[in-house]
Amino acid sequence: MGEFRDLGIVSTYKTFEELPCWQEARKLCNAVYGIISHGALSKDFALKDQIWRAAGSVMDNIAEGYDDSSSKEFVKFLGYSHRSCSEVQSQLHRALDCGYIDGETFGVVYGQAGECRKQIKGFRKYLREYSGI
């Protein structure tokens, strides 16, 4: 167990899967999969691959950071996840502009990425404040 495990709320989570921000990232991945698995976007292999990898990176970096032994490293990996959420949002604009997704789908998945960003940002702030980073 890393030193950050002693920081209040974090110590209540035994695995990364229990972290609310990871759970939200998983929802984002599922939402992204829903739009890349069919329709015109499924045929644009470059954009499809890029948005899928970015969404996966959100989840994966939370998991990887959780298993590190220091708060500083966890905060760093949460930063990667936060930026990957922004990348997903940017790619959603591209998909919308290309006509691959409609405005409603864009809004739903963009909002999911925004919720992930919000949770990750809050969790990073918490870790920084309580670990003195």
PDB file of C-alpha atoms in Angstrom:
ATOM      1  CA  MET A   1       0.000   0.000   0.000  1.00  0.00           C
ATOM      2  CA  GLY A   2       1.312   3.427  -0.936  1.00  0.00           C
ATOM      3  CA  GLU A   3       1.692   6.420   1.342  1.00  0.00           C
ATOM      4  CA  PHE A   4      -1.434   8.043  -0.109  1.00  0.00           C
ATOM      5  CA  ARG A   5      -3.516   5.156   1.194  1.00  0.00           C
ATOM      6  CA  ASP A   6      -3.393   6.871   4.592  1.00  0.00           C
ATOM      7  CA  LEU A   7      -5.149   9.958   3.247  1.00  0.00           C
ATOM      8  CA  GLY A   8      -8.698   9.779   4.566  1.00  0.00           C
ATOM      9  CA  ILE A   9     -11.037   8.999   1.703  1.00  0.00           C
ATOM     10  CA  VAL A  10      -8.447   7.135  -0.359  1.00  0.00           C
ATOM     11  CA  SER A  11      -7.936   4.575   2.383  1.00  0.00           C
ATOM     12  CA  THR A  12     -11.585   3.530   2.042  1.00  0.00           C
ATOM     13  CA  TYR A  13     -10.952   2.206  -1.479  1.00  0.00           C
ATOM     14  CA  LYS A  14      -9.254  -1.183  -1.572  1.00  0.00           C
ATOM     15  CA  THR A  15      -8.964  -1.343  -5.372  1.00  0.00           C
ATOM     16  CA  PHE A  16      -8.845   1.167  -8.186  1.00  0.00           C
ATOM     17  CA  GLU A  17     -12.194  -0.192  -9.405  1.00  0.00           C
ATOM     18  CA  GLU A  18     -13.820   1.286  -6.302  1.00  0.00           C
ATOM     19  CA  LEU A  19     -12.650   4.830  -7.106  1.00  0.00           C
ATOM     20  CA  PRO A  20     -15.583   6.949  -8.339  1.00  0.00           C
ATOM     21  CA  CYS A  21     -13.387   8.617 -10.959  1.00  0.00           C
ATOM     22  CA  TRP A  22     -12.379   5.217 -12.394  1.00  0.00           C
ATOM     23  CA  GLN A  23     -16.028   4.124 -12.466  1.00  0.00           C
ATOM     24  CA  GLU A  24     -16.902   7.319 -14.331  1.00  0.00           C
ATOM     25  CA  ALA A  25     -14.031   6.689 -16.755  1.00  0.00           C
ATOM     26  CA  ARG A  26     -15.399   3.216 -17.398  1.00  0.00           C
ATOM     27  CA  LYS A  27     -18.772   4.753 -18.277  1.00  0.00           C
ATOM     28  CA  LEU A  28     -16.957   7.068 -20.681  1.00  0.00           C
ATOM     29  CA  CYS A  29     -15.260   4.105 -22.370  1.00  0.00           C
ATOM     30  CA  ASN A  30     -18.595   2.376 -22.770  1.00  0.00           C
ATOM     31  CA  ALA A  31     -20.145   5.534 -24.231  1.00  0.00           C
ATOM     32  CA  VAL A  32     -17.251   5.940 -26.672  1.00  0.00           C
ATOM     33  CA  TYR A  33     -17.514   2.297 -27.688  1.00  0.00           C
ATOM     34  CA  GLY A  34     -21.180   2.881 -28.423  1.00  0.00           C
ATOM     35  CA  ILE A  35     -20.360   5.540 -31.006  1.00  0.00           C
ATOM     36  CA  ILE A  36     -17.324   3.892 -32.620  1.00  0.00           C
ATOM     37  CA  SER A  37     -18.797   0.424 -33.044  1.00  0.00           C
ATOM     38  CA  HIS A  38     -21.329   1.321 -35.733  1.00  0.00           C
ATOM     39  CA  GLY A  39     -22.145   3.942 -38.324  1.00  0.00           C
ATOM     40  CA  ALA A  40     -19.772   6.107 -40.302  1.00  0.00           C
ATOM     41  CA  LEU A  41     -17.333   6.611 -37.421  1.00  0.00           C
ATOM     42  CA  SER A  42     -16.708   2.864 -37.330  1.00  0.00           C
ATOM     43  CA  LYS A  43     -15.238   3.159 -40.840  1.00  0.00           C
ATOM     44  CA  ASP A  44     -12.869   6.059 -40.066  1.00  0.00           C
ATOM     45  CA  PHE A  45     -10.217   3.829 -38.576  1.00  0.00           C
ATOM     46  CA  ALA A  46      -7.816   6.619 -37.619  1.00  0.00           C
ATOM     47  CA  LEU A  47     -10.330   8.713 -35.665  1.00  0.00           C
ATOM     48  CA  LYS A  48     -12.037   5.623 -34.246  1.00  0.00           C
ATOM     49  CA  ASP A  49      -8.708   4.292 -32.953  1.00  0.00           C
ATOM     50  CA  GLN A  50      -7.628   7.669 -31.578  1.00  0.00           C
ATOM     51  CA  ILE A  51     -10.802   8.332 -29.609  1.00  0.00           C
ATOM     52  CA  TRP A  52     -10.897   4.736 -28.330  1.00  0.00           C
ATOM     53  CA  ARG A  53      -7.295   4.925 -27.125  1.00  0.00           C
ATOM     54  CA  ALA A  54      -7.866   8.283 -25.433  1.00  0.00           C
ATOM     55  CA  ALA A  55     -10.943   6.982 -23.602  1.00  0.00           C
ATOM     56  CA  GLY A  56      -9.047   3.867 -22.522  1.00  0.00           C
ATOM     57  CA  SER A  57      -6.182   6.024 -21.328  1.00  0.00           C
ATOM     58  CA  VAL A  58      -8.505   7.785 -18.891  1.00  0.00           C
ATOM     59  CA  MET A  59      -9.287   4.484 -17.143  1.00  0.00           C
ATOM     60  CA  ASP A  60      -5.841   2.979 -17.457  1.00  0.00           C
ATOM     61  CA  ASN A  61      -3.923   5.910 -16.014  1.00  0.00           C
ATOM     62  CA  ILE A  62      -6.176   6.035 -12.962  1.00  0.00           C
ATOM     63  CA  ALA A  63      -5.517   2.325 -12.408  1.00  0.00           C
ATOM     64  CA  GLU A  64      -1.778   2.653 -12.995  1.00  0.00           C
ATOM     65  CA  GLY A  65      -1.470   5.658 -10.712  1.00  0.00           C
ATOM     66  CA  TYR A  66      -3.462   3.973  -7.966  1.00  0.00           C
ATOM     67  CA  ASP A  67      -0.990   1.115  -7.869  1.00  0.00           C
ATOM     68  CA  ASP A  68       1.986   3.432  -7.470  1.00  0.00           C
ATOM     69  CA  SER A  69       3.445   3.924  -4.038  1.00  0.00           C
ATOM     70  CA  SER A  70       3.359   7.703  -3.818  1.00  0.00           C
ATOM     71  CA  SER A  71       0.773  10.455  -3.884  1.00  0.00           C
ATOM     72  CA  LYS A  72       3.003  12.482  -6.192  1.00  0.00           C
ATOM     73  CA  GLU A  73       3.005   9.752  -8.830  1.00  0.00           C
ATOM     74  CA  PHE A  74      -0.729   9.161  -8.454  1.00  0.00           C
ATOM     75  CA  VAL A  75      -1.376  12.874  -8.985  1.00  0.00           C
ATOM     76  CA  LYS A  76       0.819  12.733 -12.096  1.00  0.00           C
ATOM     77  CA  PHE A  77      -1.151   9.816 -13.546  1.00  0.00           C
ATOM     78  CA  LEU A  78      -4.445  11.512 -12.707  1.00  0.00           C
ATOM     79  CA  GLY A  79      -3.127  14.442 -14.732  1.00  0.00           C
ATOM     80  CA  TYR A  80      -2.658  12.143 -17.713  1.00  0.00           C
ATOM     81  CA  SER A  81      -6.233  10.930 -17.274  1.00  0.00           C
ATOM     82  CA  HIS A  82      -7.526  14.493 -17.030  1.00  0.00           C
ATOM     83  CA  ARG A  83      -5.782  15.445 -20.272  1.00  0.00           C
ATOM     84  CA  SER A  84      -7.094  12.315 -21.990  1.00  0.00           C
ATOM     85  CA  CYS A  85     -10.642  13.433 -21.134  1.00  0.00           C
ATOM     86  CA  SER A  86      -9.929  16.686 -22.951  1.00  0.00           C
ATOM     87  CA  GLU A  87      -8.561  14.703 -25.878  1.00  0.00           C
ATOM     88  CA  VAL A  88     -11.787  12.682 -26.058  1.00  0.00           C
ATOM     89  CA  GLN A  89     -13.793  15.914 -26.024  1.00  0.00           C
ATOM     90  CA  SER A  90     -11.709  17.376 -28.849  1.00  0.00           C
ATOM     91  CA  GLN A  91     -12.102  14.219 -30.922  1.00  0.00           C
ATOM     92  CA  LEU A  92     -15.851  14.310 -30.355  1.00  0.00           C
ATOM     93  CA  HIS A  93     -15.859  17.738 -32.016  1.00  0.00           C
ATOM     94  CA  ARG A  94     -14.069  16.186 -34.995  1.00  0.00           C
ATOM     95  CA  ALA A  95     -16.610  13.360 -35.164  1.00  0.00           C
ATOM     96  CA  LEU A  96     -19.465  15.878 -35.017  1.00  0.00           C
ATOM     97  CA  ASP A  97     -17.893  18.125 -37.657  1.00  0.00           C
ATOM     98  CA  CYS A  98     -17.442  15.139 -39.987  1.00  0.00           C
ATOM     99  CA  GLY A  99     -21.079  14.170 -39.549  1.00  0.00           C
ATOM    100  CA  TYR A 100     -20.212  10.876 -37.852  1.00  0.00           C
ATOM    101  CA  ILE A 101     -22.348  11.634 -34.790  1.00  0.00           C
ATOM    102  CA  ASP A 102     -25.374  13.838 -34.233  1.00  0.00           C
ATOM    103  CA  GLY A 103     -25.639  16.716 -31.787  1.00  0.00           C
ATOM    104  CA  GLU A 104     -27.500  14.707 -29.178  1.00  0.00           C
ATOM    105  CA  THR A 105     -24.922  11.911 -29.141  1.00  0.00           C
ATOM    106  CA  PHE A 106     -22.164  14.497 -29.034  1.00  0.00           C
ATOM    107  CA  GLY A 107     -23.768  16.168 -26.019  1.00  0.00           C
ATOM    108  CA  VAL A 108     -24.192  12.940 -24.082  1.00  0.00           C
ATOM    109  CA  VAL A 109     -20.657  11.626 -24.605  1.00  0.00           C
ATOM    110  CA  TYR A 110     -19.081  15.082 -24.273  1.00  0.00           C
ATOM    111  CA  GLY A 111     -20.927  15.486 -20.973  1.00  0.00           C
ATOM    112  CA  GLN A 112     -19.666  12.102 -19.789  1.00  0.00           C
ATOM    113  CA  ALA A 113     -16.092  13.155 -20.550  1.00  0.00           C
ATOM    114  CA  GLY A 114     -16.743  16.423 -18.716  1.00  0.00           C
ATOM    115  CA  GLU A 115     -17.992  14.562 -15.649  1.00  0.00           C
ATOM    116  CA  CYS A 116     -14.834  12.446 -15.707  1.00  0.00           C
ATOM    117  CA  ARG A 117     -12.676  15.565 -15.911  1.00  0.00           C
ATOM    118  CA  LYS A 118     -14.548  17.092 -12.990  1.00  0.00           C
ATOM    119  CA  GLN A 119     -14.129  14.039 -10.777  1.00  0.00           C
ATOM    120  CA  ILE A 120     -10.473  13.564 -11.658  1.00  0.00           C
ATOM    121  CA  LYS A 121      -9.744  17.248 -11.069  1.00  0.00           C
ATOM    122  CA  GLY A 122     -11.412  17.119  -7.654  1.00  0.00           C
ATOM    123  CA  PHE A 123      -9.571  13.963  -6.677  1.00  0.00           C
ATOM    124  CA  ARG A 124      -6.217  15.434  -7.777  1.00  0.00           C
ATOM    125  CA  LYS A 125      -6.935  18.547  -5.727  1.00  0.00           C
ATOM    126  CA  TYR A 126      -7.758  16.388  -2.705  1.00  0.00           C
ATOM    127  CA  LEU A 127      -4.534  14.381  -3.036  1.00  0.00           C
ATOM    128  CA  ARG A 128      -2.434  17.515  -3.468  1.00  0.00           C
ATOM    129  CA  GLU A 129      -3.938  19.255  -0.454  1.00  0.00           C
ATOM    130  CA  TYR A 130      -3.747  16.317   1.913  1.00  0.00           C
ATOM    131  CA  SER A 131      -0.348  15.052   0.860  1.00  0.00           C
ATOM    132  CA  GLY A 132       1.317  18.459   0.675  1.00  0.00           C
ATOM    133  CA  ILE A 133       2.269  18.164  -2.989  1.00  0.00           C
TER     134      ILE A 133
END
